[in-house]
Amino acid sequence: MDELKKETPDSALLLEGFQLFRADRDLALSGERAGGGVCFYINSDWCTDVTVISQHCSPAVEYLFINCRPFYSPHADAREAQRTLADCIQQVERTYPDALVIVLGDFNRSNLRYELPRYKQFIKCPTRAENTLDHCYTTVKDAYRAIPRAVLGLSDHVMVHLIPTYRQKLKLTKPSVSTTKRWTSEAVEELRTCLDTTDWDMFKGATHDLDEYTDTVTSYIHFCEECILPMRTRVSYSNDKPWFTPRLRQIRKEKEAALKSGDRDCYREAKYWFSKELRRAKSVYSEKLQQQFTANDSASVWRGLRQITDYRPQASKDHLPPVPPPPPLHSPSLTINIFNSSLESCQVPACLKTSIIVPVPKKPRITGLNDYRPVALTSFAYRANRSVDDAVNLALHSILQHLDSPGTYARILFVDFSSAFNTIRPALLQDKLSQLSVPASLCRWITHFLTDRRQYVRLGKTVSDSVSISPGSPQGCVLSPLLFSLYTNCCTSSHQSVKLIKFADDTTLIGLISNGDETAYRREVARLVSWCGHNNLQLNAQKTVEMIVDFRKVTAPLPPLALMDSPITSVDSFRFLGTTITRDLKWEPTISSLIKKAQQRMFFLRQLRKLKLPPRMLAQFYTANIESILTSSITVWYAGATVRDRLRLQRVVHAAEKVIGCRLPSIQDLYISRTRRCAGRITADPSHPGHGLFSPLPSGRRLRSIRTKTSRYMNSFFPSAIRLLNTK
């Protein structure tokens, strides 16, 4: 600048939004007669951290060196940017529930994994140098395949070609033809009359063999059903919607025919009638859903939602098709007579213990027979007033109480049995039941039920030959968890520093190690292996894993554990009874998994609002299907969750409130109410393993607090529950 002089003030040279840095010419040093020098204007939106390194003035050269540290906006507040973007995406989902949302852009080092865990990211290749900065998100799994291309122009990011890999569902699956019985009111009444007028004493007097009597009665009932109930054959397409009636399908064909004819007036009229019939069909289906909600028919509601959303259809290999139970048709006296005869003779009719084994995949990708779970029935039963939350809370309490002392750590062995229910020995079980003072007749009845059971495998339309088996208990049978619990009742820990947690066939061994002495823990592991060998239970060394929880500042590599000469894998996290436990005892993986599932269910909620269900019904659906997920095992992890994770959970609730249009209980309130209810249930049950931790003070008005040294222990269930009960 030729006119730059020392006498010129900065205020005369300032520009709005810019910073001024000047090096005025020194007339004595430069030998010049006119003013001048070097001047920089730095945009404040680009950089606010500027430092003058050096400046020089001479007859030969004048210079000014400055160091600029530019302001890069993605580093400003990445979490706030993610939350804002997630809120905007959820608003779009509420407004357009049927639309496919695709999120594209330069995310730098941020991502949507925490805020929107159900969205999948498809760009895996580097987009700038060795980093993947550009992302593409959508909710459709395996929707695109990303291929890097040449840089476009002077861009420093590569161009990414996203190739669709999705195929229409209609092209992936063939139409299914199903034949079902129609349980109409007229047919049910006719069948009931037929069975009520039957002389059942004739069947009983014809034979003294219980098997023949039961088989004859059941065969006769099936014969009556086949003769009276009408059959219906239906062709189902994978993209069918539940409101798409045969009349609507016929009108659509007429509309397509009008379009092909080229008659615009005819097509316009056909389109009008199709739209009108479609609105009427959706309205009728909405009323049907409301009736199902009112009648608490959740199975029918879910079947309709699966058809609407293509979410886990009935033909999926991951789930058994639902079979609606037939209505009661005759007096229960016949069934009671057969059951009492079975108890008196200590025999179970062969036809009543015949199993149809339907293999259900344990994994999405099947690699062998071990990836299937043989399920005979679909109901389970456990001991009253005991839950998986109790087992997890007791296990964590033992670990955290031990880790509150210095120089301690814990080794947790998650034991896996190979087909636990299938290896029960009926004779050995009968001896164990007798030792527990179970009546001898009931012991013989259970033994007869477990021996000589006929079963065959059904996979699709293929049925295998039947075989007779004696060991084991049917997986899925209502008695199996109870029988297995009684079978393993004598498996206990003999040392106070080793805890054994059992829940049905899930067994966990917890070694509380002090001063590096693992003798008791390793002895109990050896005792468990020996006990399994004597009781015909097979340990699966490949699936049995160990997790070490160690918060000591100075640690050395711990000696590995072996099971039957097979080394045990050490893991950083494990899904223990539905809750993900990590070696640092943090709850972010569990909460992320719950949020992902809840956001998937939010799609159903938006679909129901689109069908114009009233807010009361929507709130009922939210409570049963979304809130139940968000609060799954909430007494285990909520008190130890971070503020950020709690806010993520609450944002799902806020999103549901905007869809429903009414206030919903907060996660904090639900945690408090459920913790108090769970604690009250434990204090009222003297046989509960955690009952002794709720010790009343001499006054009887408050409970004795548990002394804790770390926030981990303080925020676990039992100390938190006592604080809540004391603040009533």
XYZ file of C-alpha atoms in Angstrom:
728
model
C 0.000 0.000 0.000
C 1.679 3.168 -1.238
C -0.047 5.531 1.204
C 0.442 3.466 4.376
C 1.972 5.623 7.109
C 2.471 5.285 10.836
C 0.250 8.285 11.383
C -2.716 6.506 9.738
C -4.890 4.932 12.508
C -6.167 1.329 12.224
C -9.764 2.541 12.413
C -9.338 4.246 9.065
C -8.293 1.001 7.406
C -10.598 -1.550 9.070
C -13.125 -3.510 6.965
C -16.200 -5.090 8.536
C -15.716 -8.821 9.102
C -11.945 -8.687 8.602
C -8.881 -8.445 10.838
C -6.081 -6.007 9.950
C -2.354 -6.808 10.135
C 0.048 -4.131 8.879
C 3.802 -3.556 8.550
C 4.322 0.137 7.776
C 7.325 1.249 5.730
C 10.156 2.771 7.734
C 11.460 5.700 5.652
C 14.846 5.634 7.369
C 15.409 1.905 6.756
C 13.954 1.723 3.264
C 15.505 4.884 1.863
C 12.145 5.770 0.332
C 10.486 9.160 0.585
C 6.818 8.057 0.223
C 4.851 5.956 2.668
C 3.921 2.324 2.048
C 4.372 -1.173 3.450
C 2.595 -4.527 3.653
C -1.000 -5.079 4.844
C -3.137 -8.249 5.344
C -6.905 -8.500 5.694
C -7.959 -11.837 7.251
C -11.618 -12.914 7.017
C -12.871 -13.502 10.573
C -15.223 -16.282 9.386
C -12.239 -18.140 8.049
C -9.640 -17.578 10.772
C -9.481 -15.942 14.204
C -6.096 -17.227 15.388
C -3.395 -15.148 13.619
C 0.176 -14.606 14.848
C 2.822 -12.267 13.393
C 6.009 -14.277 12.940
C 8.387 -11.609 11.596
C 8.552 -8.423 9.550
C 11.410 -6.678 7.714
C 12.021 -3.389 5.945
C 15.123 -2.564 3.849
C 15.942 -0.931 0.506
C 15.935 -4.435 -1.022
C 12.725 -5.970 0.345
C 9.782 -5.412 2.646
C 7.890 -8.406 4.074
C 5.465 -9.480 6.768
C 5.170 -13.162 7.819
C 2.002 -14.245 9.635
C 0.795 -17.656 10.880
C -2.925 -18.402 10.369
C -4.807 -21.278 11.987
C -8.028 -21.468 9.949
C -11.325 -22.165 11.665
C -12.748 -25.496 10.398
C -16.462 -25.612 11.158
C -16.945 -29.423 11.452
C -14.794 -29.320 14.590
C -17.024 -26.699 16.179
C -19.607 -29.009 17.776
C -19.920 -32.318 15.959
C -22.389 -33.760 18.461
C -24.739 -30.805 18.151
C -24.543 -31.059 14.359
C -25.393 -34.782 14.536
C -28.362 -34.137 16.842
C -29.669 -31.359 14.595
C -29.365 -33.550 11.500
C -31.034 -36.488 13.282
C -33.967 -34.294 14.366
C -34.406 -33.092 10.787
C -34.350 -36.664 9.437
C -36.942 -37.795 11.984
C -39.156 -34.853 11.021
C -38.965 -35.980 7.377
C -39.851 -39.547 8.423
C -42.920 -38.304 10.296
C -44.051 -36.186 7.342
C -43.401 -38.830 4.660
C -43.648 -42.240 6.396
C -43.505 -44.212 3.115
C -40.535 -42.346 1.642
C -37.021 -43.750 1.415
C -34.673 -41.340 3.196
C -31.127 -41.214 1.802
C -28.544 -39.087 3.638
C -25.473 -38.095 1.599
C -22.639 -35.732 2.376
C -19.180 -34.960 3.707
C -19.315 -35.998 7.360
C -15.587 -35.493 7.968
C -14.949 -37.652 11.067
C -18.534 -37.616 12.338
C -21.201 -40.251 11.749
C -24.837 -41.054 12.549
C -24.090 -44.299 14.367
C -25.081 -42.927 17.777
C -28.042 -40.734 16.857
C -29.624 -42.993 14.200
C -28.217 -46.500 14.741
C -30.774 -48.165 12.431
C -29.358 -46.282 9.399
C -26.740 -48.226 7.453
C -23.623 -46.621 5.958
C -22.632 -47.961 2.524
C -19.430 -46.119 1.583
C -16.511 -48.132 2.930
C -13.777 -47.058 0.491
C -11.444 -44.082 1.239
C -12.779 -40.825 -0.216
C -9.937 -38.467 0.741
C -6.407 -39.831 1.108
C -6.803 -42.861 3.404
C -9.934 -41.618 5.168
C -13.627 -42.249 4.484
C -15.100 -38.777 4.950
C -18.109 -39.040 2.614
C -21.032 -41.142 3.830
C -24.299 -42.499 2.444
C -27.004 -43.599 4.903
C -30.368 -45.269 4.463
C -32.517 -47.775 6.346
C -32.511 -50.441 3.616
C -29.959 -53.138 4.309
C -27.531 -53.844 1.436
C -29.152 -51.154 -0.706
C -25.997 -49.949 -2.496
C -22.511 -51.047 -3.438
C -19.935 -48.229 -3.437
C -17.206 -48.051 -6.109
C -14.599 -45.229 -6.073
C -14.138 -43.295 -9.314
C -11.684 -40.681 -10.558
C -11.568 -37.248 -8.948
C -13.910 -34.732 -10.563
C -12.078 -31.526 -11.532
C -9.890 -30.058 -8.780
C -11.796 -31.702 -5.926
C -9.742 -33.323 -3.165
C -12.433 -36.000 -2.694
C -12.844 -38.975 -4.994
C -16.139 -39.481 -6.779
C -18.158 -42.450 -5.483
C -20.483 -44.482 -7.703
C -23.344 -46.062 -5.707
C -24.735 -49.087 -7.541
C -28.131 -50.369 -6.318
C -28.108 -53.976 -5.144
C -31.732 -54.062 -3.973
C -34.197 -56.253 -5.854
C -37.947 -56.015 -5.629
C -39.424 -58.318 -3.035
C -41.951 -59.568 -5.584
C -39.078 -60.846 -7.749
C -37.203 -62.470 -4.868
C -39.981 -64.712 -3.571
C -42.561 -66.802 -5.341
C -46.277 -66.495 -4.566
C -47.304 -68.820 -1.753
C -50.392 -71.003 -1.921
C -51.892 -71.817 1.476
C -54.902 -73.912 2.404
C -56.452 -73.179 5.790
C -59.550 -74.085 7.732
C -62.168 -71.369 8.067
C -63.368 -71.155 11.658
C -66.575 -69.338 10.810
C -69.235 -68.887 13.479
C -71.589 -71.246 11.618
C -68.925 -73.951 11.257
C -67.845 -73.624 14.895
C -71.436 -73.954 16.087
C -71.993 -77.023 13.900
C -68.772 -78.625 15.135
C -69.649 -77.853 18.753
C -73.063 -79.494 18.297
C -71.426 -82.549 16.747
C -68.980 -82.970 19.627
C -71.556 -82.234 22.331
C -73.871 -84.960 21.016
C -71.083 -87.539 20.834
C -71.202 -90.401 23.347
C -67.621 -90.194 24.716
C -68.210 -93.067 27.162
C -68.379 -95.352 24.131
C -64.710 -94.627 23.365
C -63.632 -95.209 26.959
C -65.565 -98.449 27.314
C -64.193 -99.878 24.069
C -60.635 -100.272 25.404
C -58.593 -100.275 28.594
C -55.436 -99.088 26.820
C -54.788 -95.386 27.489
C -52.800 -94.943 24.258
C -55.568 -96.463 22.137
C -58.265 -94.478 23.963
C -56.467 -91.135 23.527
C -55.527 -91.826 19.916
C -59.122 -92.772 19.045
C -60.556 -89.625 20.643
C -58.082 -87.268 18.954
C -58.525 -88.986 15.582
C -62.308 -88.662 15.850
C -62.047 -84.926 16.651
C -59.744 -84.399 13.649
C -62.196 -86.334 11.459
C -65.064 -84.071 12.548
C -62.985 -80.982 11.793
C -62.141 -82.219 8.304
C -65.783 -82.964 7.527
C -67.381 -79.797 8.915
C -64.904 -76.931 8.589
C -64.733 -75.349 5.117
C -61.323 -74.966 3.509
C -59.944 -71.836 1.887
C -57.125 -71.701 -0.646
C -55.338 -68.388 -0.987
C -52.523 -67.184 -3.218
C -50.372 -64.620 -1.389
C -47.806 -62.333 -2.964
C -44.935 -60.943 -0.948
C -45.982 -57.328 -1.591
C -49.666 -57.770 -0.701
C -51.148 -55.227 1.688
C -53.802 -56.305 4.203
C -56.376 -53.797 2.929
C -55.992 -54.854 -0.723
C -59.289 -56.696 -1.165
C -60.329 -58.800 -4.194
C -62.669 -55.984 -5.287
C -59.803 -53.496 -5.154
C -57.650 -55.861 -7.190
C -60.420 -56.121 -9.820
C -60.785 -52.316 -10.042
C -57.028 -51.992 -10.479
C -57.153 -54.399 -13.425
C -59.935 -52.299 -14.960
C -57.825 -49.156 -14.514
C -54.826 -50.805 -16.205
C -57.058 -51.962 -19.074
C -58.397 -48.403 -19.492
C -54.838 -47.078 -19.623
C -53.857 -49.541 -22.340
C -56.964 -48.691 -24.381
C -55.885 -45.051 -24.706
C -59.346 -43.724 -23.760
C -58.516 -40.792 -21.440
C -62.084 -40.330 -20.188
C -62.426 -44.007 -19.387
C -59.044 -44.023 -17.646
C -59.915 -40.910 -15.614
C -63.142 -42.515 -14.412
C -61.416 -45.820 -13.564
C -58.717 -43.937 -11.662
C -61.361 -42.055 -9.672
C -63.169 -45.251 -8.653
C -59.873 -46.944 -7.756
C -58.827 -44.052 -5.481
C -62.255 -43.990 -3.849
C -62.253 -47.741 -3.226
C -58.674 -47.587 -1.899
C -59.616 -44.909 0.654
C -62.635 -46.949 1.706
C -60.550 -50.140 2.061
C -57.946 -48.355 4.195
C -60.696 -46.884 6.355
C -62.206 -50.340 6.882
C -58.797 -51.758 7.761
C -58.187 -48.893 10.208
C -61.436 -49.757 11.988
C -60.373 -53.405 12.034
C -57.055 -52.474 13.671
C -58.894 -50.449 16.302
C -61.077 -53.457 17.085
C -57.985 -55.664 17.388
C -56.365 -53.147 19.740
C -59.537 -53.001 21.819
C -59.694 -56.805 21.991
C -55.937 -57.003 22.848
C -55.395 -59.134 19.737
C -51.719 -58.232 19.360
C -50.972 -61.190 17.060
C -53.406 -59.950 14.398
C -52.054 -56.409 14.702
C -48.491 -57.615 14.143
C -49.459 -59.769 11.181
C -51.034 -56.738 9.528
C -48.036 -54.538 10.279
C -45.660 -57.090 8.789
C -47.671 -57.044 5.588
C -47.752 -53.240 5.536
C -44.052 -52.759 6.182
C -42.504 -55.982 4.791
C -40.877 -56.419 8.198
C -40.114 -60.057 9.006
C -42.917 -61.630 6.977
C -44.463 -64.894 8.055
C -42.519 -66.853 5.450
C -39.210 -65.770 7.018
C -36.957 -68.613 7.973
C -36.102 -66.856 11.253
C -39.533 -67.375 12.803
C -42.200 -69.992 13.062
C -45.503 -69.151 11.360
C -48.170 -68.185 13.877
C -50.911 -70.742 14.331
C -54.099 -69.262 15.814
C -55.646 -71.568 18.407
C -59.109 -72.910 17.595
C -61.966 -71.839 19.841
C -63.047 -74.174 22.650
C -65.568 -76.626 21.277
C -66.496 -79.121 23.962
C -66.618 -79.622 27.690
C -63.200 -79.885 29.372
C -64.365 -83.020 31.184
C -63.050 -85.199 28.340
C -59.584 -83.649 28.550
C -59.606 -83.859 32.353
C -60.596 -87.523 32.153
C -57.673 -88.332 29.850
C -55.237 -86.338 32.003
C -56.391 -87.958 35.263
C -56.097 -91.395 33.679
C -52.571 -90.486 32.640
C -51.635 -89.439 36.187
C -53.205 -92.549 37.739
C -51.337 -94.916 35.439
C -48.108 -92.813 35.489
C -48.106 -92.970 31.700
C -48.352 -90.300 29.014
C -50.211 -91.258 25.809
C -47.795 -91.622 22.915
C -49.760 -89.271 20.675
C -49.485 -86.473 23.272
C -45.698 -86.646 23.499
C -45.029 -86.836 19.781
C -43.027 -83.806 18.654
C -42.916 -82.026 15.323
C -39.411 -80.561 15.254
C -39.177 -77.324 13.261
C -35.531 -76.195 12.920
C -35.238 -72.453 13.589
C -31.974 -70.764 12.496
C -29.821 -69.308 15.281
C -27.875 -67.163 12.791
C -28.749 -65.237 9.613
C -26.288 -67.367 7.606
C -26.475 -71.121 8.075
C -23.165 -73.003 7.899
C -24.109 -76.333 9.474
C -26.605 -78.300 11.542
C -25.383 -76.666 14.763
C -26.743 -73.338 13.488
C -30.307 -74.660 13.847
C -32.343 -74.744 17.044
C -34.783 -77.696 17.226
C -38.028 -76.285 18.607
C -40.968 -78.544 19.343
C -43.287 -76.103 21.110
C -43.188 -72.347 21.658
C -43.918 -71.605 25.333
C -41.546 -71.232 28.305
C -42.030 -71.060 32.053
C -39.726 -69.889 34.819
C -39.940 -69.503 38.559
C -42.281 -66.780 39.800
C -40.721 -63.557 41.110
C -37.414 -64.263 39.351
C -36.268 -62.564 36.167
C -33.190 -62.101 34.044
C -32.802 -58.638 35.605
C -32.469 -60.242 39.038
C -29.740 -62.572 37.780
C -27.799 -59.765 36.057
C -28.155 -57.381 39.015
C -26.954 -59.992 41.494
C -23.979 -60.861 39.284
C -23.019 -57.197 38.855
C -23.460 -56.526 42.569
C -20.999 -59.299 43.450
C -18.471 -57.999 40.928
C -18.755 -54.295 41.814
C -18.721 -54.923 45.555
C -15.518 -56.905 45.144
C -13.880 -54.341 42.834
C -14.497 -51.600 45.411
C -11.474 -52.957 47.288
C -7.914 -52.229 46.045
C -5.838 -54.888 44.307
C -8.824 -56.891 43.076
C -10.220 -58.060 39.752
C -12.879 -60.466 38.507
C -12.899 -63.292 35.981
C -16.299 -64.158 34.526
C -16.794 -67.493 32.755
C -19.887 -67.650 30.534
C -20.542 -71.383 30.193
C -22.261 -72.819 27.119
C -23.744 -76.313 27.098
C -24.129 -78.326 23.915
C -27.884 -79.014 23.579
C -28.435 -78.748 27.324
C -32.083 -79.876 27.350
C -31.346 -82.751 24.965
C -28.785 -84.411 27.278
C -30.933 -84.837 30.397
C -30.925 -88.482 31.538
C -34.481 -89.375 32.672
C -33.323 -92.037 35.157
C -30.849 -89.649 36.791
C -33.484 -86.903 36.825
C -35.909 -89.258 38.598
C -33.319 -89.889 41.330
C -32.738 -86.145 41.747
C -36.494 -85.476 41.966
C -36.860 -88.198 44.614
C -34.106 -86.563 46.682
C -36.104 -83.307 46.491
C -39.167 -85.102 47.982
C -41.184 -85.059 44.763
C -43.977 -87.712 44.944
C -42.909 -91.040 43.465
C -45.927 -91.242 41.134
C -45.144 -87.823 39.668
C -41.492 -88.838 39.216
C -42.571 -91.924 37.250
C -45.016 -89.834 35.185
C -42.241 -87.368 34.239
C -39.855 -90.219 33.425
C -42.458 -91.847 31.178
C -43.053 -88.501 29.462
C -39.336 -88.146 28.663
C -38.714 -91.726 27.471
C -39.694 -93.262 24.139
C -40.807 -89.966 22.630
C -41.602 -90.052 18.925
C -40.484 -87.090 16.879
C -39.946 -86.133 13.272
C -38.510 -83.091 11.523
C -40.471 -80.784 9.244
C -38.579 -78.395 6.994
C -40.918 -76.553 4.661
C -43.137 -79.186 3.045
C -40.656 -82.011 3.635
C -41.249 -84.326 6.603
C -38.744 -86.902 7.832
C -39.410 -90.382 9.184
C -40.227 -90.538 12.888
C -37.679 -91.805 15.411
C -37.933 -92.765 19.073
C -35.685 -90.993 21.593
C -35.345 -91.259 25.363
C -32.686 -88.807 26.592
C -33.382 -85.122 26.963
C -36.423 -82.910 27.302
C -38.173 -81.302 24.309
C -36.694 -77.871 23.676
C -39.540 -75.405 24.041
C -41.604 -77.673 26.286
C -43.225 -75.855 29.203
C -41.578 -78.304 31.641
C -38.058 -78.171 30.188
C -36.687 -75.074 32.028
C -38.078 -76.315 35.359
C -36.776 -79.852 34.841
C -33.342 -78.556 33.842
C -33.243 -76.277 36.904
C -34.034 -79.255 39.144
C -31.524 -81.395 37.246
C -28.736 -78.854 37.919
C -29.879 -77.937 41.441
C -26.950 -79.773 43.035
C -24.406 -77.818 40.965
C -23.215 -75.163 43.431
C -20.068 -73.275 44.361
C -18.165 -74.385 47.459
C -16.079 -71.219 47.899
C -17.383 -67.796 48.919
C -15.102 -65.990 46.445
C -16.661 -67.841 43.491
C -20.283 -67.114 42.574
C -22.408 -69.395 40.400
C -25.333 -67.702 38.610
C -27.851 -70.039 36.938
C -30.885 -69.113 34.837
C -32.376 -72.122 33.036
C -29.510 -73.403 30.851
C -27.425 -70.183 31.126
C -24.648 -70.717 33.672
C -22.087 -68.112 34.717
C -19.116 -68.619 37.029
C -17.712 -65.450 38.642
C -14.282 -65.545 40.252
C -13.606 -62.687 42.685
C -9.809 -62.533 42.722
C -7.790 -60.824 45.473
C -3.998 -60.432 45.551
C -3.703 -62.399 42.315
C -4.736 -65.716 43.941
C -6.890 -67.633 41.432
C -6.693 -71.004 43.168
C -10.330 -71.112 44.287
C -11.617 -69.936 40.901
C -9.684 -72.551 38.943
C -10.699 -75.255 41.429
C -14.382 -74.399 40.935
C -13.962 -74.497 37.154
C -12.475 -77.991 37.469
C -15.368 -79.027 39.763
C -17.874 -77.756 37.190
C -16.201 -79.788 34.433
C -16.225 -82.893 36.635
C -19.875 -82.382 37.626
C -20.916 -82.043 33.975
C -19.140 -85.285 33.145
C -20.995 -87.182 35.877
C -24.368 -85.712 34.859
C -24.122 -86.217 31.084
C -23.922 -82.484 30.279
C -21.541 -81.544 27.481
C -19.587 -78.299 27.775
C -19.058 -76.441 24.506
C -15.491 -75.160 24.814
C -15.719 -73.299 21.490
C -18.662 -71.147 22.656
C -17.658 -70.849 26.311
C -15.898 -67.496 26.757
C -14.296 -65.564 29.591
C -14.255 -61.850 30.360
C -11.824 -60.196 32.766
C -12.867 -57.035 34.610
C -9.751 -55.359 35.964
C -9.492 -51.683 36.960
C -6.056 -51.877 38.586
C -3.613 -49.226 37.403
C -0.702 -51.659 37.095
C -1.603 -54.976 35.517
C 0.305 -57.914 34.117
C -0.906 -60.476 31.560
C -3.101 -62.997 33.352
C -2.636 -66.735 32.790
C -5.221 -68.090 30.311
C -7.943 -70.500 31.326
C -8.390 -73.909 29.696
C -11.491 -76.088 29.613
C -10.959 -79.781 28.879
C -7.525 -78.967 27.389
C -9.107 -76.332 25.112
C -8.081 -72.680 25.633
C -10.963 -70.366 26.501
C -11.381 -67.226 24.383
C -11.168 -63.941 26.276
C -13.705 -61.334 25.098
C -14.219 -57.620 25.715
C -18.024 -57.849 25.793
C -20.707 -60.512 26.079
C -24.490 -60.564 25.802
C -25.477 -61.907 29.202
C -29.192 -62.756 29.508
C -30.134 -60.068 26.997
C -27.832 -57.342 28.383
C -24.446 -56.559 26.844
C -21.768 -56.582 29.564
C -18.408 -54.988 28.690
C -15.108 -55.343 30.499
C -15.179 -51.633 31.419
C -18.786 -52.033 32.699
C -20.126 -49.237 30.500
C -23.584 -49.315 28.957
C -23.208 -47.549 25.607
C -23.404 -50.809 23.524
C -26.589 -51.918 25.306
C -28.252 -48.514 24.943
C -27.286 -48.222 21.264
C -28.829 -51.624 20.577
C -32.073 -50.654 22.338
C -32.288 -47.321 20.497
C -31.769 -49.065 17.165
C -34.632 -51.491 17.840
C -36.900 -48.705 19.102
C -36.268 -46.567 16.019
C -37.186 -49.535 13.835
C -40.510 -49.843 15.683
C -41.085 -46.099 15.215
C -41.718 -46.878 11.548
C -44.736 -48.963 12.584
C -46.016 -46.115 14.726
C -45.855 -43.715 11.779
C -47.683 -46.237 9.592
C -50.468 -46.532 12.153
C -50.819 -42.760 12.327
C -51.069 -42.726 8.540
C -54.023 -45.112 8.888
C -55.629 -42.443 11.149
C -55.741 -44.458 14.347
C -56.742 -42.322 17.362
C -53.980 -41.090 19.723
C -55.163 -43.453 22.461
C -54.486 -46.470 20.224
C -51.133 -45.059 19.119
C -50.112 -44.515 22.741
C -51.144 -48.086 23.525
C -49.014 -49.382 20.653
C -46.075 -47.227 21.799
C -46.284 -48.556 25.350
C -46.418 -52.186 24.250
C -43.869 -52.151 21.435
C -41.498 -49.179 21.791
C -41.448 -48.254 25.455
C -41.015 -51.932 26.336
C -37.808 -51.980 24.272
C -36.417 -48.708 25.654
C -36.970 -49.945 29.206
C -35.704 -53.493 28.671
C -33.603 -54.329 31.773
C -33.666 -50.616 32.640
C -33.015 -51.345 36.318
C -29.654 -52.827 35.321
C -28.126 -50.041 33.242
C -29.967 -46.713 33.555
C -28.342 -45.477 36.782
C -24.886 -46.062 35.280
C -25.671 -44.526 31.873
C -23.979 -41.311 30.776
C -25.893 -38.060 30.342
C -25.420 -38.307 26.583
C -26.936 -41.802 26.438
C -29.896 -40.728 28.578
C -30.566 -37.830 26.215
C -30.418 -40.204 23.239
C -33.069 -42.396 24.864
C -35.268 -39.423 25.668
C -35.067 -38.153 22.077
C -36.786 -41.354 20.932
C -39.594 -40.597 23.393
C -39.855 -37.005 22.090
C -40.052 -38.306 18.513
C -42.904 -40.634 19.519
C -44.700 -37.744 21.254
C -44.654 -35.753 18.014
C -46.112 -38.695 16.090
C -48.837 -39.489 18.630
C -49.622 -35.919 19.630
C -49.661 -36.387 23.409
C -47.287 -36.476 26.367
C -45.538 -39.751 27.205
C -43.763 -40.886 30.389
C -40.081 -39.952 30.424
C -37.385 -42.607 30.661
C -36.306 -41.176 34.026
C -39.816 -41.566 35.488
C -40.119 -45.104 34.140
C -36.763 -46.038 35.678
C -37.783 -44.685 39.085
C -41.156 -46.452 39.107
C -39.763 -49.797 37.931
C -36.816 -49.697 40.311
C -39.123 -49.037 43.259
C -41.490 -51.795 42.137
C -38.627 -54.270 41.672
C -37.091 -53.355 45.035
C -40.477 -53.676 46.739
C -40.935 -57.109 45.201
C -37.535 -58.241 46.532
C -38.096 -56.877 50.048
C -41.441 -58.709 50.218
C -39.844 -62.059 49.266
C -37.574 -63.453 52.026
C -36.457 -66.293 49.715
C -35.075 -63.894 47.098
C -31.231 -63.958 46.917
C -31.117 -60.144 47.124
C -33.503 -59.831 50.076
C -30.691 -59.513 52.636
C -29.285 -56.400 50.936
C -32.393 -54.410 51.943
C -31.684 -54.170 55.659
C -33.942 -51.812 57.673
C -32.504 -49.431 60.246
C -33.607 -49.765 63.901
C -36.221 -47.059 63.316
C -37.851 -49.214 60.639
C -38.569 -46.176 58.457
C -35.437 -46.288 56.295
C -33.116 -48.894 54.826
C -29.447 -49.190 55.601
C -27.401 -47.666 52.751
C -24.746 -49.745 51.059
C -21.297 -48.237 51.519
C -19.607 -47.596 48.172
C -16.279 -46.110 47.135
C -16.664 -45.842 43.355
C -19.341 -44.298 41.163
C -19.651 -47.622 39.294
C -20.775 -49.401 42.437
C -22.838 -46.456 43.691
C -24.819 -46.366 40.417
C -25.579 -50.091 40.362
C -29.056 -51.424 41.099
C -29.042 -52.235 44.812
C -27.436 -48.989 46.131
C -29.630 -46.945 43.756
C -32.793 -48.815 44.767
C -32.111 -48.245 48.463
C -31.620 -44.510 47.850
C -34.926 -44.348 45.968
C -36.816 -46.221 48.691
C -35.338 -43.924 51.333
C -36.512 -40.801 49.488
C -40.214 -41.721 49.371
